[in-house]
GROMACS .gro file of C-alpha atoms in nm:
model
  420
    1UNK     CA    1   8.454   9.240  12.493
    2UNK     CA    2   8.783   9.068  12.575
    3UNK     CA    3   8.769   8.708  12.689
    4UNK     CA    4   9.047   8.597  12.924
    5UNK     CA    5   9.286   8.344  12.774
    6UNK     CA    6   9.498   8.103  12.969
    7UNK     CA    7   9.736   7.980  12.699
    8UNK     CA    8   9.762   8.208  12.393
    9UNK     CA    9   9.877   8.007  12.093
   10UNK     CA   10   9.955   8.281  11.841
   11UNK     CA   11  10.290   8.452  11.862
   12UNK     CA   12  10.134   8.792  11.783
   13UNK     CA   13   9.894   8.799  12.079
   14UNK     CA   14  10.152   8.651  12.315
   15UNK     CA   15  10.415   8.910  12.219
   16UNK     CA   16  10.168   9.200  12.199
   17UNK     CA   17  10.041   9.127  12.549
   18UNK     CA   18  10.391   9.092  12.692
   19UNK     CA   19  10.493   9.426  12.541
   20UNK     CA   20  10.184   9.613  12.664
   21UNK     CA   21  10.007   9.671  12.331
   22UNK     CA   22   9.671   9.512  12.412
   23UNK     CA   23   9.379   9.698  12.570
   24UNK     CA   24   9.069   9.530  12.423
   25UNK     CA   25   8.994   9.253  12.173
   26UNK     CA   26   8.648   9.181  12.034
   27UNK     CA   27   8.680   8.799  12.040
   28UNK     CA   28   9.025   8.709  12.162
   29UNK     CA   29   8.987   8.330  12.153
   30UNK     CA   30   8.862   8.327  11.794
   31UNK     CA   31   9.129   8.573  11.678
   32UNK     CA   32   9.398   8.370  11.851
   33UNK     CA   33   9.284   8.053  11.675
   34UNK     CA   34   9.281   8.232  11.338
   35UNK     CA   35   9.635   8.366  11.388
   36UNK     CA   36   9.764   8.026  11.501
   37UNK     CA   37   9.627   7.850  11.190
   38UNK     CA   38   9.952   7.890  10.998
   39UNK     CA   39   9.793   8.113  10.732
   40UNK     CA   40   9.923   8.474  10.722
   41UNK     CA   41   9.641   8.715  10.808
   42UNK     CA   42   9.588   9.081  10.722
   43UNK     CA   43   9.514   9.355  10.977
   44UNK     CA   44   9.492   9.727  10.916
   45UNK     CA   45   9.523  10.061  11.090
   46UNK     CA   46   9.399  10.384  10.931
   47UNK     CA   47   9.594  10.709  10.927
   48UNK     CA   48   9.429  11.033  10.816
   49UNK     CA   49   9.645  11.277  10.621
   50UNK     CA   50   9.601  11.587  10.837
   51UNK     CA   51   9.975  11.678  10.817
   52UNK     CA   52  10.273  11.582  10.602
   53UNK     CA   53  10.420  11.376  10.886
   54UNK     CA   54  10.298  11.162  11.172
   55UNK     CA   55  10.433  11.226  11.521
   56UNK     CA   56  10.539  11.002  11.808
   57UNK     CA   57  10.178  10.979  11.925
   58UNK     CA   58  10.121  10.743  11.628
   59UNK     CA   59  10.419  10.521  11.709
   60UNK     CA   60  10.225  10.267  11.916
   61UNK     CA   61  10.008  10.196  11.612
   62UNK     CA   62  10.307  10.186  11.376
   63UNK     CA   63  10.496   9.948  11.605
   64UNK     CA   64  10.186   9.728  11.638
   65UNK     CA   65  10.175   9.691  11.259
   66UNK     CA   66  10.547   9.612  11.268
   67UNK     CA   67  10.488   9.344  11.531
   68UNK     CA   68  10.204   9.199  11.320
   69UNK     CA   69  10.454   9.161  11.034
   70UNK     CA   70  10.737   9.033  11.255
   71UNK     CA   71  10.509   8.751  11.374
   72UNK     CA   72  10.439   8.630  11.022
   73UNK     CA   73  10.134   8.828  10.912
   74UNK     CA   74  10.061   9.106  10.660
   75UNK     CA   75  10.002   9.461  10.786
   76UNK     CA   76   9.787   9.697  10.582
   77UNK     CA   77   9.839  10.073  10.610
   78UNK     CA   78   9.517  10.253  10.519
   79UNK     CA   79   9.577  10.609  10.405
   80UNK     CA   80   9.275  10.825  10.472
   81UNK     CA   81   9.261  11.013  10.145
   82UNK     CA   82   8.881  10.993  10.168
   83UNK     CA   83   8.817  11.018  10.542
   84UNK     CA   84   9.054  11.314  10.579
   85UNK     CA   85   8.795  11.511  10.382
   86UNK     CA   86   8.550  11.447  10.668
   87UNK     CA   87   8.765  11.467  10.982
   88UNK     CA   88   8.765  11.224  11.274
   89UNK     CA   89   8.593  11.388  11.575
   90UNK     CA   90   8.748  11.138  11.821
   91UNK     CA   91   8.931  11.325  12.097
   92UNK     CA   92   8.872  11.662  11.933
   93UNK     CA   93   8.693  11.962  12.087
   94UNK     CA   94   8.631  12.123  11.749
   95UNK     CA   95   8.615  12.036  11.381
   96UNK     CA   96   8.941  11.985  11.194
   97UNK     CA   97   9.037  12.231  10.923
   98UNK     CA   98   8.918  12.105  10.585
   99UNK     CA   99   9.208  12.043  10.346
  100UNK     CA  100   9.220  12.064   9.967
  101UNK     CA  101   9.275  11.752   9.755
  102UNK     CA  102   9.628  11.873   9.673
  103UNK     CA  103   9.710  11.921  10.043
  104UNK     CA  104   9.583  11.574  10.125
  105UNK     CA  105   9.784  11.418   9.841
  106UNK     CA  106  10.101  11.596   9.958
  107UNK     CA  107  10.042  11.485  10.316
  108UNK     CA  108   9.994  11.123  10.209
  109UNK     CA  109  10.327  11.131  10.026
  110UNK     CA  110  10.500  11.257  10.340
  111UNK     CA  111  10.334  11.003  10.568
  112UNK     CA  112  10.388  10.710  10.332
  113UNK     CA  113  10.767  10.755  10.352
  114UNK     CA  114  10.756  10.689  10.726
  115UNK     CA  115  10.612  10.341  10.683
  116UNK     CA  116  10.892  10.240  10.445
  117UNK     CA  117  11.124  10.254  10.748
  118UNK     CA  118  10.911  10.037  10.973
  119UNK     CA  119  10.749   9.785  10.733
  120UNK     CA  120  10.850   9.570  10.437
  121UNK     CA  121  10.624   9.631  10.137
  122UNK     CA  122  10.586   9.420   9.827
  123UNK     CA  123  10.427   9.096   9.705
  124UNK     CA  124  10.305   8.890  10.001
  125UNK     CA  125  10.432   9.163  10.235
  126UNK     CA  126  10.282   9.483  10.376
  127UNK     CA  127  10.010   9.667  10.182
  128UNK     CA  128   9.932  10.036  10.147
  129UNK     CA  129   9.584  10.141  10.036
  130UNK     CA  130   9.404  10.477  10.009
  131UNK     CA  131   9.035  10.476  10.107
  132UNK     CA  132   8.965  10.752   9.854
  133UNK     CA  133   8.973  10.464   9.606
  134UNK     CA  134   8.620  10.364   9.711
  135UNK     CA  135   8.491  10.652   9.925
  136UNK     CA  136   8.527  10.920   9.655
  137UNK     CA  137   8.294  10.731   9.425
  138UNK     CA  138   8.015  10.659   9.673
  139UNK     CA  139   7.665  10.775   9.585
  140UNK     CA  140   7.470  10.924   9.872
  141UNK     CA  141   7.133  10.751   9.834
  142UNK     CA  142   7.277  10.402   9.777
  143UNK     CA  143   7.506  10.453  10.077
  144UNK     CA  144   7.209  10.547  10.298
  145UNK     CA  145   7.006  10.250  10.178
  146UNK     CA  146   7.277   9.985  10.182
  147UNK     CA  147   7.493  10.095  10.476
  148UNK     CA  148   7.316  10.369  10.670
  149UNK     CA  149   7.019  10.147  10.759
  150UNK     CA  150   7.249   9.931  10.972
  151UNK     CA  151   7.344  10.222  11.200
  152UNK     CA  152   7.136  10.326  11.499
  153UNK     CA  153   7.153  10.698  11.574
  154UNK     CA  154   7.073  10.612  11.935
  155UNK     CA  155   7.387  10.401  11.952
  156UNK     CA  156   7.599  10.654  11.762
  157UNK     CA  157   7.508  10.920  12.018
  158UNK     CA  158   7.660  10.702  12.293
  159UNK     CA  159   8.002  10.694  12.124
  160UNK     CA  160   8.267  10.896  12.306
  161UNK     CA  161   8.361  11.091  11.993
  162UNK     CA  162   8.003  11.222  11.978
  163UNK     CA  163   7.898  11.217  12.343
  164UNK     CA  164   8.190  11.420  12.476
  165UNK     CA  165   8.140  11.694  12.217
  166UNK     CA  166   7.768  11.718  12.298
  167UNK     CA  167   7.822  11.710  12.677
  168UNK     CA  168   8.056  12.009  12.644
  169UNK     CA  169   7.798  12.188  12.430
  170UNK     CA  170   8.048  12.202  12.144
  171UNK     CA  171   7.922  12.181  11.785
  172UNK     CA  172   7.947  11.853  11.596
  173UNK     CA  173   7.879  11.891  11.226
  174UNK     CA  174   7.674  11.643  11.026
  175UNK     CA  175   7.990  11.594  10.819
  176UNK     CA  176   8.185  11.470  11.124
  177UNK     CA  177   7.889  11.262  11.245
  178UNK     CA  178   7.928  11.050  10.932
  179UNK     CA  179   8.292  10.964  11.005
  180UNK     CA  180   8.216  10.645  11.199
  181UNK     CA  181   7.993  10.523  10.915
  182UNK     CA  182   8.276  10.563  10.664
  183UNK     CA  183   8.531  10.404  10.898
  184UNK     CA  184   8.306  10.102  10.938
  185UNK     CA  185   8.255  10.089  10.561
  186UNK     CA  186   8.634  10.095  10.513
  187UNK     CA  187   8.665   9.778  10.724
  188UNK     CA  188   8.409   9.594  10.510
  189UNK     CA  189   8.572   9.709  10.186
  190UNK     CA  190   8.914   9.593  10.303
  191UNK     CA  191   8.768   9.257  10.402
  192UNK     CA  192   8.614   9.219  10.055
  193UNK     CA  193   8.910   9.350   9.855
  194UNK     CA  194   9.205   9.214  10.052
  195UNK     CA  195   9.074   8.953  10.295
  196UNK     CA  196   9.150   9.179  10.591
  197UNK     CA  197   9.027   9.021  10.918
  198UNK     CA  198   9.119   9.278  11.182
  199UNK     CA  199   9.119   9.651  11.247
  200UNK     CA  200   9.355   9.784  11.512
  201UNK     CA  201   9.375  10.127  11.670
  202UNK     CA  202   9.389  10.334  11.986
  203UNK     CA  203   9.140  10.285  12.267
  204UNK     CA  204   8.950  10.595  12.151
  205UNK     CA  205   8.863  10.401  11.833
  206UNK     CA  206   8.695  10.109  12.013
  207UNK     CA  207   8.338  10.216  11.932
  208UNK     CA  208   8.415  10.279  11.564
  209UNK     CA  209   8.598   9.947  11.534
  210UNK     CA  210   8.315   9.750  11.696
  211UNK     CA  211   8.071   9.913  11.455
  212UNK     CA  212   8.289   9.796  11.166
  213UNK     CA  213   8.294   9.440  11.302
  214UNK     CA  214   7.916   9.448  11.325
  215UNK     CA  215   7.872   9.598  10.976
  216UNK     CA  216   8.094   9.326  10.828
  217UNK     CA  217   7.871   9.060  10.981
  218UNK     CA  218   7.553   9.229  10.856
  219UNK     CA  219   7.668   9.314  10.502
  220UNK     CA  220   7.904   9.028  10.416
  221UNK     CA  221   7.856   8.766  10.688
  222UNK     CA  222   8.227   8.818  10.759
  223UNK     CA  223   8.404   8.725  11.082
  224UNK     CA  224   8.603   9.038  11.165
  225UNK     CA  225   8.801   9.134  11.474
  226UNK     CA  226   8.899   9.451  11.658
  227UNK     CA  227   9.208   9.520  11.868
  228UNK     CA  228   9.281   9.839  12.058
  229UNK     CA  229   9.588   9.966  12.239
  230UNK     CA  230   9.588  10.152  12.572
  231UNK     CA  231   9.589  10.531  12.585
  232UNK     CA  232   9.956  10.606  12.636
  233UNK     CA  233  10.089  10.883  12.856
  234UNK     CA  234  10.418  10.932  13.037
  235UNK     CA  235  10.445  10.860  13.409
  236UNK     CA  236  10.394  11.229  13.481
  237UNK     CA  237  10.072  11.230  13.277
  238UNK     CA  238  10.206  11.404  12.965
  239UNK     CA  239  10.066  11.304  12.626
  240UNK     CA  240  10.297  11.096  12.409
  241UNK     CA  241  10.449  11.275  12.113
  242UNK     CA  242  10.424  11.625  12.261
  243UNK     CA  243  10.688  11.849  12.417
  244UNK     CA  244  10.697  12.211  12.526
  245UNK     CA  245  10.843  12.295  12.185
  246UNK     CA  246  10.570  12.111  11.994
  247UNK     CA  247  10.506  11.773  11.834
  248UNK     CA  248  10.776  11.505  11.808
  249UNK     CA  249  10.752  11.456  11.430
  250UNK     CA  250  10.875  11.139  11.259
  251UNK     CA  251  10.999  11.306  10.938
  252UNK     CA  252  11.346  11.463  10.950
  253UNK     CA  253  11.219  11.770  10.763
  254UNK     CA  254  11.001  11.845  11.063
  255UNK     CA  255  11.235  11.732  11.343
  256UNK     CA  256  11.604  11.644  11.319
  257UNK     CA  257  11.729  11.297  11.408
  258UNK     CA  258  11.928  11.457  11.690
  259UNK     CA  259  11.619  11.618  11.848
  260UNK     CA  260  11.432  11.291  11.802
  261UNK     CA  261  11.715  11.109  11.981
  262UNK     CA  262  11.704  11.364  12.263
  263UNK     CA  263  11.328  11.318  12.308
  264UNK     CA  264  11.381  10.951  12.393
  265UNK     CA  265  11.703  11.019  12.585
  266UNK     CA  266  11.500  11.244  12.818
  267UNK     CA  267  11.245  10.970  12.899
  268UNK     CA  268  11.136  10.964  13.263
  269UNK     CA  269  11.304  10.689  13.467
  270UNK     CA  270  10.976  10.510  13.536
  271UNK     CA  271  10.895  10.485  13.163
  272UNK     CA  272  11.218  10.334  13.031
  273UNK     CA  273  11.118   9.968  13.048
  274UNK     CA  274  10.769  10.029  12.913
  275UNK     CA  275  10.900  10.234  12.621
  276UNK     CA  276  11.170   9.978  12.537
  277UNK     CA  277  10.896   9.715  12.503
  278UNK     CA  278  10.673   9.934  12.287
  279UNK     CA  279  10.915  10.128  12.072
  280UNK     CA  280  11.205   9.888  12.003
  281UNK     CA  281  11.248   9.532  11.875
  282UNK     CA  282  11.476   9.437  12.165
  283UNK     CA  283  11.428   9.097  12.327
  284UNK     CA  284  11.210   9.102  12.637
  285UNK     CA  285  11.474   8.934  12.857
  286UNK     CA  286  11.727   9.207  12.772
  287UNK     CA  287  11.465   9.474  12.845
  288UNK     CA  288  11.395   9.306  13.180
  289UNK     CA  289  11.765   9.339  13.263
  290UNK     CA  290  11.771   9.708  13.173
  291UNK     CA  291  11.453   9.773  13.373
  292UNK     CA  292  11.634   9.669  13.691
  293UNK     CA  293  11.903   9.934  13.654
  294UNK     CA  294  11.890  10.215  13.905
  295UNK     CA  295  12.067  10.538  13.990
  296UNK     CA  296  12.306  10.667  13.725
  297UNK     CA  297  12.290  10.333  13.540
  298UNK     CA  298  11.936  10.409  13.420
  299UNK     CA  299  12.092  10.669  13.190
  300UNK     CA  300  12.262  10.388  12.997
  301UNK     CA  301  11.920  10.229  12.941
  302UNK     CA  302  11.788  10.565  12.819
  303UNK     CA  303  12.073  10.592  12.569
  304UNK     CA  304  11.989  10.244  12.438
  305UNK     CA  305  11.620  10.340  12.408
  306UNK     CA  306  11.710  10.662  12.225
  307UNK     CA  307  11.947  10.483  11.986
  308UNK     CA  308  11.709  10.195  11.905
  309UNK     CA  309  11.408  10.425  11.855
  310UNK     CA  310  11.607  10.665  11.637
  311UNK     CA  311  11.755  10.377  11.434
  312UNK     CA  312  11.405  10.257  11.345
  313UNK     CA  313  11.282  10.604  11.250
  314UNK     CA  314  11.588  10.760  11.085
  315UNK     CA  315  11.829  10.475  11.013
  316UNK     CA  316  12.138  10.345  11.191
  317UNK     CA  317  12.376  10.606  11.051
  318UNK     CA  318  12.160  10.895  11.175
  319UNK     CA  319  12.115  10.727  11.514
  320UNK     CA  320  12.491  10.677  11.550
  321UNK     CA  321  12.560  11.041  11.461
  322UNK     CA  322  12.293  11.164  11.704
  323UNK     CA  323  12.436  10.949  11.984
  324UNK     CA  324  12.789  11.073  11.917
  325UNK     CA  325  12.674  11.435  11.899
  326UNK     CA  326  12.493  11.397  12.230
  327UNK     CA  327  12.801  11.239  12.387
  328UNK     CA  328  13.026  11.523  12.272
  329UNK     CA  329  12.775  11.790  12.372
  330UNK     CA  330  12.703  11.662  12.722
  331UNK     CA  331  13.014  11.469  12.818
  332UNK     CA  332  13.279  11.684  12.654
  333UNK     CA  333  13.097  12.018  12.644
  334UNK     CA  334  13.157  12.081  12.274
  335UNK     CA  335  12.914  12.160  11.997
  336UNK     CA  336  12.913  11.865  11.757
  337UNK     CA  337  12.836  11.893  11.388
  338UNK     CA  338  12.523  11.683  11.431
  339UNK     CA  339  12.337  11.947  11.630
  340UNK     CA  340  12.022  12.090  11.469
  341UNK     CA  341  12.132  12.387  11.259
  342UNK     CA  342  11.950  12.695  11.133
  343UNK     CA  343  12.108  12.914  10.867
  344UNK     CA  344  12.084  13.293  10.896
  345UNK     CA  345  12.212  13.545  10.640
  346UNK     CA  346  12.538  13.700  10.761
  347UNK     CA  347  12.408  14.048  10.677
  348UNK     CA  348  12.108  13.993  10.901
  349UNK     CA  349  12.334  13.891  11.188
  350UNK     CA  350  12.558  14.189  11.127
  351UNK     CA  351  12.255  14.416  11.171
  352UNK     CA  352  12.158  14.233  11.491
  353UNK     CA  353  11.875  13.993  11.575
  354UNK     CA  354  11.681  13.985  11.900
  355UNK     CA  355  11.768  13.677  12.106
  356UNK     CA  356  11.397  13.596  12.145
  357UNK     CA  357  11.349  13.586  11.767
  358UNK     CA  358  11.661  13.374  11.724
  359UNK     CA  359  11.551  13.118  11.984
  360UNK     CA  360  11.222  13.073  11.801
  361UNK     CA  361  11.392  13.049  11.460
  362UNK     CA  362  11.627  12.783  11.598
  363UNK     CA  363  11.327  12.573  11.702
  364UNK     CA  364  11.405  12.590  12.076
  365UNK     CA  365  11.071  12.755  12.155
  366UNK     CA  366  10.735  12.740  11.984
  367UNK     CA  367  10.657  13.109  12.031
  368UNK     CA  368  10.811  13.439  12.140
  369UNK     CA  369  10.619  13.417  12.466
  370UNK     CA  370  10.770  13.077  12.540
  371UNK     CA  371  11.117  13.203  12.448
  372UNK     CA  372  11.074  13.505  12.673
  373UNK     CA  373  10.974  13.283  12.967
  374UNK     CA  374  11.278  13.065  12.897
  375UNK     CA  375  11.510  13.366  12.918
  376UNK     CA  376  11.339  13.513  13.224
  377UNK     CA  377  11.378  13.177  13.398
  378UNK     CA  378  11.752  13.177  13.322
  379UNK     CA  379  11.705  12.870  13.103
  380UNK     CA  380  11.854  13.009  12.780
  381UNK     CA  381  12.225  13.020  12.694
  382UNK     CA  382  12.420  13.177  12.411
  383UNK     CA  383  12.758  13.009  12.355
  384UNK     CA  384  12.716  12.842  12.697
  385UNK     CA  385  12.665  13.177  12.876
  386UNK     CA  386  12.328  13.248  13.039
  387UNK     CA  387  12.116  13.502  12.850
  388UNK     CA  388  12.044  13.765  13.114
  389UNK     CA  389  11.788  13.980  12.928
  390UNK     CA  390  11.511  13.911  12.679
  391UNK     CA  391  11.603  14.241  12.512
  392UNK     CA  392  11.951  14.115  12.423
  393UNK     CA  393  12.064  14.146  12.061
  394UNK     CA  394  12.272  13.882  11.885
  395UNK     CA  395  12.517  13.994  11.613
  396UNK     CA  396  12.818  13.877  11.414
  397UNK     CA  397  13.040  13.937  11.715
  398UNK     CA  398  12.889  13.630  11.879
  399UNK     CA  399  13.002  13.400  11.597
  400UNK     CA  400  13.288  13.158  11.650
  401UNK     CA  401  13.570  13.117  11.400
  402UNK     CA  402  13.370  12.864  11.199
  403UNK     CA  403  13.079  13.108  11.157
  404UNK     CA  404  12.844  12.949  11.408
  405UNK     CA  405  12.699  13.026  11.747
  406UNK     CA  406  12.536  12.788  11.991
  407UNK     CA  407  12.197  12.835  12.156
  408UNK     CA  408  12.078  12.624  12.448
  409UNK     CA  409  11.733  12.581  12.606
  410UNK     CA  410  11.734  12.419  12.947
  411UNK     CA  411  12.000  12.159  13.012
  412UNK     CA  412  11.965  11.928  12.714
  413UNK     CA  413  11.837  12.111  12.407
  414UNK     CA  414  12.086  12.278  12.176
  415UNK     CA  415  12.098  12.428  11.829
  416UNK     CA  416  12.362  12.586  11.607
  417UNK     CA  417  12.305  12.910  11.418
  418UNK     CA  418  12.524  12.925  11.108
  419UNK     CA  419  12.594  13.251  10.922
  420UNK     CA  420  12.560  13.211  10.544
   0.00000   0.00000   0.00000
């Protein structure tokens, strides 16, 4: 468990604590001494390839790897090409859908592009490794004899990922039960192959990480460390990375830079300072200044948060365009070119499309039911006019001279429909 420290020596732990990244550390004093030795150290975080993009719920882990690199060390991104075939039961009420090898490979390609924006890769820099490299070739009996004997089923049953599923009388397959064994084995392999000393992850991974530390000691007499981050929610209790319209994806193919900007621009007042510390590289003294802003001034801090977060994820040009589009949309009341755009065949518009269908197609609602509730609550607008009926049809007569129409959900979410 964590040991209190009076004077942290390593820049990583000092900065990580100040920014709110640290929840638990297996042996903080020993890790601190290792990091302060002047020798760059390697730490890893694993990411399973369950989709072709990560979402904002993974950003704490991504930014922690970035901080590890910014403080002089080497981050290692572990792609779960092997473990994705099993499925991590942590925080899940049911088994994940099993994916084909081709699906997993495609997802890894999509996810890998995200890390190129946040980390520097290359010789003596960040590493990217796929655990299928060693997991796919494991033989069952040798694994049981060499690794399995170090795991107590009694202890495994106490892990939250297992215990919660059993307490709710929800099935946990033998396949999923093996996940923590493979995660622990990953840690040992990375220590052997790359000299990795630490595994980092969310607080829900604490049990799995500790098991990996223990397995490293038993199998290789290695001194390994574990670091976890707090479970992150907004001040109102909402889960990070989720909105009413769905996940806040990090790839532009899934979510436009403008919508990503708006997600951060709509941060709750009480979360601005905390999110600036976690999701930007801004200096802590400047963040402290912004945290003190109140009233209408807090909106300026939100704009800075949105710009800095979007710049990291999508690049400075996209962040600048998103900020300018938002300014024109909300301050001048015009529909900027940077708004998310969906193309619809002109013939289809000429025949008429139900407004509910169009709202869903524009990405302003995740389902027809949600779109219908939006309209019934007077929260939907077409060309800045309130949509009065969910039975309304939209046709070519609603297009402006440039062949577009504007849809709005609530006060701050907009999209353009372009006839093609």
